[in-house]
Each structure stands twice: as C-alpha cells, then as structure tokens.
Short mmCIF file of C-alpha atoms and ligand atoms in Angstrom, two decimals:
data_model
loop_
_atom_site.label_atom_id
_atom_site.label_comp_id
_atom_site.label_asym_id
_atom_site.label_seq_id
_atom_site.Cartn_x
_atom_site.Cartn_y
_atom_site.Cartn_z
CA ALA A 3 131.82 71.64 73.50
CA GLY A 4 133.18 75.17 73.48
CA PRO A 5 134.57 77.00 76.45
CA PRO A 6 131.92 77.26 79.18
CA THR A 7 132.06 81.03 79.32
CA LEU A 8 130.98 81.26 75.71
CA ARG A 9 128.05 78.93 76.29
CA VAL A 10 126.84 80.98 79.20
CA ALA A 11 127.12 84.16 77.20
CA ALA A 12 125.07 82.70 74.33
CA GLU A 13 122.33 81.59 76.69
CA ALA A 14 122.26 84.98 78.31
CA LEU A 15 121.71 86.56 74.92
CA GLU A 16 118.86 84.25 74.02
CA SER A 17 116.79 84.37 77.19
CA PRO A 18 114.81 87.54 77.85
CA PRO A 19 116.11 89.54 80.82
CA VAL A 20 114.33 88.59 84.03
CA ALA A 21 114.36 91.25 86.71
CA ALA A 22 113.58 90.91 90.38
CA ARG A 23 110.08 91.66 91.56
CA VAL A 24 109.66 95.20 92.82
CA ALA A 25 109.27 94.93 96.59
CA PHE A 26 108.95 98.56 97.67
CA VAL A 27 107.80 101.49 95.55
CA SER A 28 108.81 105.10 96.17
CA VAL A 29 106.98 107.86 94.32
CA VAL A 30 108.84 111.18 94.08
CA VAL A 31 106.75 114.26 93.26
CA PRO A 32 108.55 117.58 92.68
CA VAL A 33 106.18 120.49 93.36
CA TYR A 34 106.53 124.20 93.04
CA ASN A 35 103.34 126.18 93.73
CA GLU A 36 100.78 123.46 93.00
CA ARG A 37 98.38 124.07 95.90
CA GLU A 38 95.16 123.04 94.13
CA SER A 39 96.68 119.86 92.74
CA VAL A 40 98.54 118.18 95.59
CA ARG A 41 95.52 116.87 97.48
CA PRO A 42 93.65 115.34 94.53
CA LEU A 43 96.96 113.96 93.26
CA SER A 44 97.66 112.31 96.64
CA GLU A 45 94.28 110.62 96.53
CA GLU A 46 94.90 109.28 93.03
CA LEU A 47 98.40 108.12 93.94
CA LEU A 48 97.28 106.36 97.10
CA SER A 49 94.53 104.50 95.29
CA ALA A 50 96.91 103.40 92.51
CA LEU A 51 99.59 102.32 95.00
CA ARG A 52 97.28 100.55 97.43
CA GLY A 53 96.01 98.53 94.50
CA LEU A 54 99.53 97.15 94.05
CA GLY A 55 99.41 95.53 97.45
CA ARG A 56 103.05 96.28 98.26
CA PRO A 57 104.74 98.63 100.66
CA CYS A 58 105.16 102.11 99.25
CA GLU A 59 105.92 105.73 100.08
CA ILE A 60 105.07 109.06 98.47
CA LEU A 61 107.73 111.75 98.81
CA PHE A 62 106.66 115.24 97.90
CA VAL A 63 109.60 117.54 97.29
CA ASP A 64 108.43 121.07 97.96
CA ASP A 65 110.73 123.13 95.77
CA GLY A 66 110.39 126.38 97.73
CA SER A 67 106.64 126.90 97.13
CA THR A 68 105.22 130.24 98.23
CA ASP A 69 101.51 129.73 97.47
CA GLY A 70 100.42 127.64 100.46
CA THR A 71 101.38 124.27 98.94
CA THR A 72 103.68 123.78 101.95
CA ASP A 73 100.80 123.83 104.47
CA ILE A 74 98.67 121.45 102.44
CA LEU A 75 101.60 119.03 102.16
CA ALA A 76 102.09 119.16 105.94
CA GLU A 77 98.41 118.24 106.41
CA LEU A 78 98.68 115.37 103.95
CA ALA A 79 101.81 114.03 105.66
CA ALA A 80 100.00 114.12 109.01
CA GLU A 81 96.95 112.32 107.57
CA GLU A 82 98.56 109.56 105.54
CA PRO A 83 101.37 107.33 106.81
CA GLU A 84 102.69 106.76 103.28
CA ILE A 85 103.20 110.47 102.61
CA SER A 86 106.24 112.50 103.61
CA VAL A 87 107.63 115.85 102.54
CA VAL A 88 111.12 117.12 101.79
CA ARG A 89 111.22 120.89 101.71
CA LEU A 90 113.94 122.83 99.90
CA ARG A 91 114.96 126.19 101.37
CA ARG A 92 114.17 128.05 98.17
CA ASN A 93 113.16 127.29 94.61
CA PHE A 94 116.08 125.32 93.14
CA GLY A 95 114.39 123.93 90.03
CA LYS A 96 113.15 120.51 89.07
CA ALA A 97 116.56 118.80 88.75
CA ALA A 98 117.51 119.66 92.34
CA ALA A 99 114.04 118.72 93.56
CA LEU A 100 114.32 115.30 91.94
CA MET A 101 117.81 114.75 93.38
CA ALA A 102 116.53 115.59 96.87
CA GLY A 103 113.71 113.07 96.44
CA PHE A 104 116.07 110.39 95.09
CA ARG A 105 118.32 110.82 98.12
CA GLU A 106 115.45 110.08 100.49
CA ALA A 107 113.72 107.37 98.48
CA ARG A 108 113.94 103.90 100.04
CA GLY A 109 112.26 101.87 97.29
CA ASP A 110 113.93 99.38 94.99
CA ALA A 111 111.74 101.02 92.34
CA ILE A 112 111.27 104.77 92.12
CA VAL A 113 108.51 106.48 90.17
CA THR A 114 108.66 110.19 89.37
CA ILE A 115 105.47 112.03 88.51
CA ASP A 116 104.73 115.72 87.98
CA GLY A 117 102.66 117.37 90.69
CA ASP A 118 100.19 119.12 88.38
CA LEU A 119 97.79 116.18 87.71
CA GLN A 120 98.81 116.04 84.04
CA ASP A 121 100.24 112.53 84.47
CA ASP A 122 97.80 109.76 85.34
CA PRO A 123 98.74 107.72 88.44
CA SER A 124 96.71 104.75 87.21
CA GLU A 125 99.57 104.12 84.73
CA ILE A 126 101.97 103.27 87.58
CA PRO A 127 101.31 99.49 87.60
CA ARG A 128 102.14 99.29 83.90
CA LEU A 129 105.40 101.19 84.38
CA LEU A 130 106.38 98.79 87.17
CA ASP A 131 105.51 95.81 84.94
CA GLU A 132 108.04 97.14 82.46
CA LEU A 133 110.74 97.24 85.16
CA GLU A 134 109.89 93.71 86.17
CA GLY A 135 110.17 92.74 82.53
CA GLY A 136 113.82 93.79 82.57
CA ALA A 137 113.98 97.56 81.98
CA ASP A 138 116.12 99.65 84.33
CA LEU A 139 114.35 102.85 83.34
CA VAL A 140 110.99 103.19 81.64
CA SER A 141 110.14 106.63 80.41
CA GLY A 142 106.59 107.80 79.78
CA TRP A 143 105.66 108.84 76.28
CA LYS A 144 102.93 111.49 76.08
CA ARG A 145 101.74 110.20 72.72
CA ASP A 146 98.60 112.27 72.87
CA ARG A 147 99.95 115.34 74.58
CA ARG A 148 97.43 117.72 76.17
CA ASP A 149 99.34 120.99 76.06
CA PRO A 150 99.00 124.15 73.93
CA TRP A 151 100.08 123.73 70.27
CA SER A 152 103.14 126.00 70.70
CA ARG A 153 104.43 123.68 73.39
CA ARG A 154 103.76 120.59 71.35
CA ALA A 155 105.51 122.03 68.30
CA ALA A 156 108.60 123.14 70.23
CA SER A 157 108.70 119.83 71.99
CA ALA A 158 108.55 117.91 68.71
CA VAL A 159 111.66 119.77 67.50
CA PHE A 160 113.41 119.24 70.83
CA ASN A 161 112.65 115.53 70.89
CA GLY A 162 113.65 115.09 67.24
CA VAL A 163 117.02 116.77 67.73
CA THR A 164 117.79 115.05 71.03
CA SER A 165 116.67 111.68 69.82
CA ARG A 166 118.98 111.95 66.83
CA MET A 167 121.98 113.45 68.65
CA SER A 168 121.78 111.02 71.51
CA GLY A 169 121.15 108.03 69.26
CA LEU A 170 118.56 106.77 71.74
CA GLY A 171 115.48 106.97 69.51
CA LEU A 172 112.91 107.79 72.20
CA HIS A 173 109.83 109.79 71.20
CA ASP A 174 109.51 111.77 74.41
CA LEU A 175 112.64 112.43 76.46
CA ASN A 176 111.26 115.05 78.73
CA CYS A 177 108.30 113.27 80.26
CA GLY A 178 108.25 113.75 84.03
CA PHE A 179 106.56 110.41 84.48
CA LYS A 180 109.12 107.60 84.73
CA ALA A 181 109.94 104.48 86.70
CA TYR A 182 113.48 103.54 87.68
CA ARG A 183 115.39 100.77 89.33
CA ALA A 184 117.04 102.30 92.39
CA GLU A 185 120.56 101.78 90.92
CA VAL A 186 119.67 104.19 88.12
CA VAL A 187 118.75 107.10 90.35
CA ARG A 188 121.84 106.45 92.49
CA SER A 189 123.95 106.94 89.38
CA LEU A 190 122.42 110.31 88.45
CA ALA A 191 123.93 113.67 89.39
CA LEU A 192 121.45 116.15 87.91
CA THR A 193 122.03 119.88 87.85
CA GLY A 194 120.51 122.79 85.91
CA ASP A 195 117.85 121.55 83.51
CA GLN A 196 119.41 118.13 83.03
CA TYR A 197 116.30 116.28 84.16
CA ARG A 198 115.23 116.58 80.54
CA TYR A 199 117.97 114.15 79.53
CA ILE A 200 117.70 111.47 82.18
CA PRO A 201 117.16 108.72 79.58
CA VAL A 202 120.33 109.80 77.72
CA LEU A 203 122.37 109.88 80.95
CA ALA A 204 121.09 106.49 82.07
CA ALA A 205 121.69 104.87 78.68
CA ASP A 206 125.25 106.27 78.71
CA GLU A 207 125.76 104.45 82.03
CA GLY A 208 124.72 101.20 80.38
CA PHE A 209 121.22 100.93 81.82
CA ARG A 210 118.42 99.45 79.78
CA VAL A 211 116.07 102.31 78.85
CA THR A 212 112.59 101.77 77.40
CA GLU A 213 109.53 103.88 76.67
CA ARG A 214 105.80 103.36 77.20
CA PRO A 215 102.86 105.48 76.04
CA VAL A 216 101.08 107.09 78.99
CA ASN A 217 97.84 108.96 79.34
CA HIS A 218 98.35 112.74 79.54
CA ARG A 219 95.79 115.26 80.78
CA PRO A 220 95.42 119.01 80.37
CA ARG A 221 96.66 121.16 83.24
CA ARG A 222 93.61 121.80 85.44
CA TYR A 223 95.04 124.25 88.00
CA GLY A 224 97.92 126.70 88.24
CA ARG A 225 100.22 127.20 85.32
CA SER A 226 103.32 125.78 83.68
CA LYS A 227 106.54 126.96 85.32
CA TYR A 228 108.44 127.03 82.05
CA GLY A 229 108.22 129.15 78.92
CA LEU A 230 109.73 128.55 75.52
CA GLU A 231 113.21 129.71 76.62
CA ARG A 232 113.43 126.22 78.11
CA TYR A 233 114.32 124.83 74.71
CA LEU A 234 117.41 126.99 74.29
CA ARG A 235 118.53 126.13 77.80
CA GLY A 236 117.69 122.54 77.10
CA PHE A 237 119.83 122.45 74.01
CA LEU A 238 122.81 123.86 75.92
CA ASP A 239 122.28 121.18 78.56
CA LEU A 240 122.31 118.50 75.88
CA MET A 241 125.67 119.81 74.67
CA THR A 242 127.00 119.68 78.23
CA ILE A 243 125.82 116.12 78.66
CA LEU A 244 127.24 114.93 75.38
CA PHE A 245 130.57 116.66 75.91
CA VAL A 246 131.08 115.99 79.59
CA GLY A 247 129.55 112.53 79.45
CA ARG A 248 131.05 111.21 76.25
CA PHE A 249 134.17 113.19 75.49
CA ARG A 250 135.67 113.51 78.95
CA GLN A 251 137.84 110.47 78.38
CA ARG A 252 138.69 111.44 74.79
CA PRO A 253 138.44 115.19 74.52
CA MET A 254 139.94 115.52 71.02
CA HIS A 255 137.22 113.39 69.39
N1 LIG B 441 108.57 122.08 89.35
C1 LIG B 441 109.47 122.14 90.41
N2 LIG B 441 110.36 123.18 90.48
C2 LIG B 441 110.39 124.18 89.54
C3 LIG B 441 109.49 124.09 88.44
C4 LIG B 441 108.60 123.03 88.37
O1 LIG B 441 109.47 121.26 91.27
O2 LIG B 441 111.20 125.09 89.66
C5 LIG B 441 107.59 120.99 89.28
C6 LIG B 441 106.17 121.44 89.02
O3 LIG B 441 105.50 121.84 90.19
C7 LIG B 441 105.57 120.20 88.38
C8 LIG B 441 106.75 119.61 87.59
O4 LIG B 441 107.93 120.16 88.19
O5 LIG B 441 105.16 119.27 89.36
C9 LIG B 441 106.66 119.98 86.11
O6 LIG B 441 106.54 121.39 85.98
P1 LIG B 441 105.53 122.07 84.94
O7 LIG B 441 104.21 121.38 84.95
O8 LIG B 441 105.54 123.54 85.19
O9 LIG B 441 106.27 121.78 83.56
P2 LIG B 441 105.60 121.33 82.17
O10 LIG B 441 104.67 120.19 82.46
O11 LIG B 441 104.90 122.54 81.69
O12 LIG B 441 106.78 120.88 81.36
MG1 LIG B 442 103.00 120.05 83.58
#
C-alpha cells in the first residue's frame, strides 16, 4: 500500500465533487431606472423561490434610480417579507450595485439577475442544482440571445476575445444571471465595469466555474443602459484584470 495521502488524493480525483445542499438563497437584483419591470419581476422571482421550499431573500439594489423605481421598491419591500432594498446615493454602475448586494446577502447561495425581465427566474432551480452538483459559480449562457443584432455581433467578438485571452472557454461571460456559492462573492472586489469578468476573476481564485444555457427574453420596458462603447471599456477592464490579477506577483512576465 502506498502512502495514505496519495490514496486519499486518488479517491478525491475519481469521485465527483459533492457540494452541500443550498440552505438559504439570496437573490441580488441591481436596478437603475427599471420602474415598469420591478413589480412583475418580483412576482416571477417569488413564485420561483417559493417553489424551492427553502428560506430566501430578494435584495434589490437601487443604483440611484430617478424614474420612480425607488417608490415602487419601497412598496414591494413593505408588501413582501422576502424583499428588501439597498439604495445607493447616486448611480454608481452595476459593479458597485452588485458589491452592495453581496455585502448584505445572507444566503449560502447567491443568485444575481438583471432587473429588466430579460432573464427568466424559472431557471433559478436549475442554476442551484448546478451548485449542488459541485460548481462554485454557474454562469448563465444566453444561447439564444434576444437583443438587437448589433449587440449580438459585438458581444460575439467580446466573448471570443475574452474566452481566448482568459483561457476559460465560456460562451457568455457577461450574462447577468449567475449563481454563486457565498465564498465566491466574498472573494470579489469589483470596480468599474469588472462585473463582465466575474467568471475570469473567480476561476483565477481557484473556484470551479461552469456555464448553463438559460432562457433569454427581449427587453419589454425601458432601455439598455449601455451602448457599444461598453466593449472598449470592457477590453480595458480585461487588461486590468489580467495584469493586476495574474502579473502582480511576477510583473516582468
Ligand atoms: N444597471 C445598474 N446600474 C447601472 C446600469 C445598469 O444597476 O448603472 C442594471 C440595470 O437596471 C439592469 C442590469 O443592470 O437590471 C443590466 O443592465 P442593462 O439591461 O441596461 O444591460 P444589458 O442587458 O443591455 O447588457
Ligand atoms: Mg438587459
């Protein structure tokens, strides 16, 4: 018989990872001027979460909305015990909104979903299954993306470049719909537009990152907060992440 440590290691490699059951689910929803969407979204979220039969919370992060979203969120929080609201003093952008939600979230699993009804809450149970199957982060993949063609084309280039440069091989890095083990969100320090690279950051920290196709719907109300300049900014953020994340300890490489 070989040394016991080796035997244990071999067994660990052979058996599929088994992760703890998710006991408490937090859903974090960053919103900036989404007044028509937040109420129907809350209804969809509550019905998906109640179907899970576990304790849960929905945290809306109001990223400095000026269109009346704030009042509707206050009503929702008063009506539904699961719903609460974190309000930012001004519009800080999606990365800061997510960080504010992560700070408050109490779940051992955290789901992020966009507030514009484009992501389908009925996918949540499947994302949680993936965590319970051993993933630390499961990222949604908008395989059939319901956005204008210019957006889809730019996004295809963005995802191709990032996927290659990061070596991660995901199809869709920038999907707002994800589920995380709490340890993953605790390890993130997002600024600027870095929310686009969460899977890269998490994989760099050694977390197990997977992807799952999710249903995507056209935007029904309001409009997208980002134009095409996002892709230039995004590319600069990728450089920051690769350089600060990977070359900090060996700058001459
Ligand atoms: N969002 C935010 N702060 C911002 C811009 C956007 O919290 O400064 C929210 C927005 O309300 C939505 C999500 O982030 O819930 C994704 O934004 P959007 O739908 O505009 O982006 P797209 O889907 O077009 O990439
Ligand atoms: Mg959207």
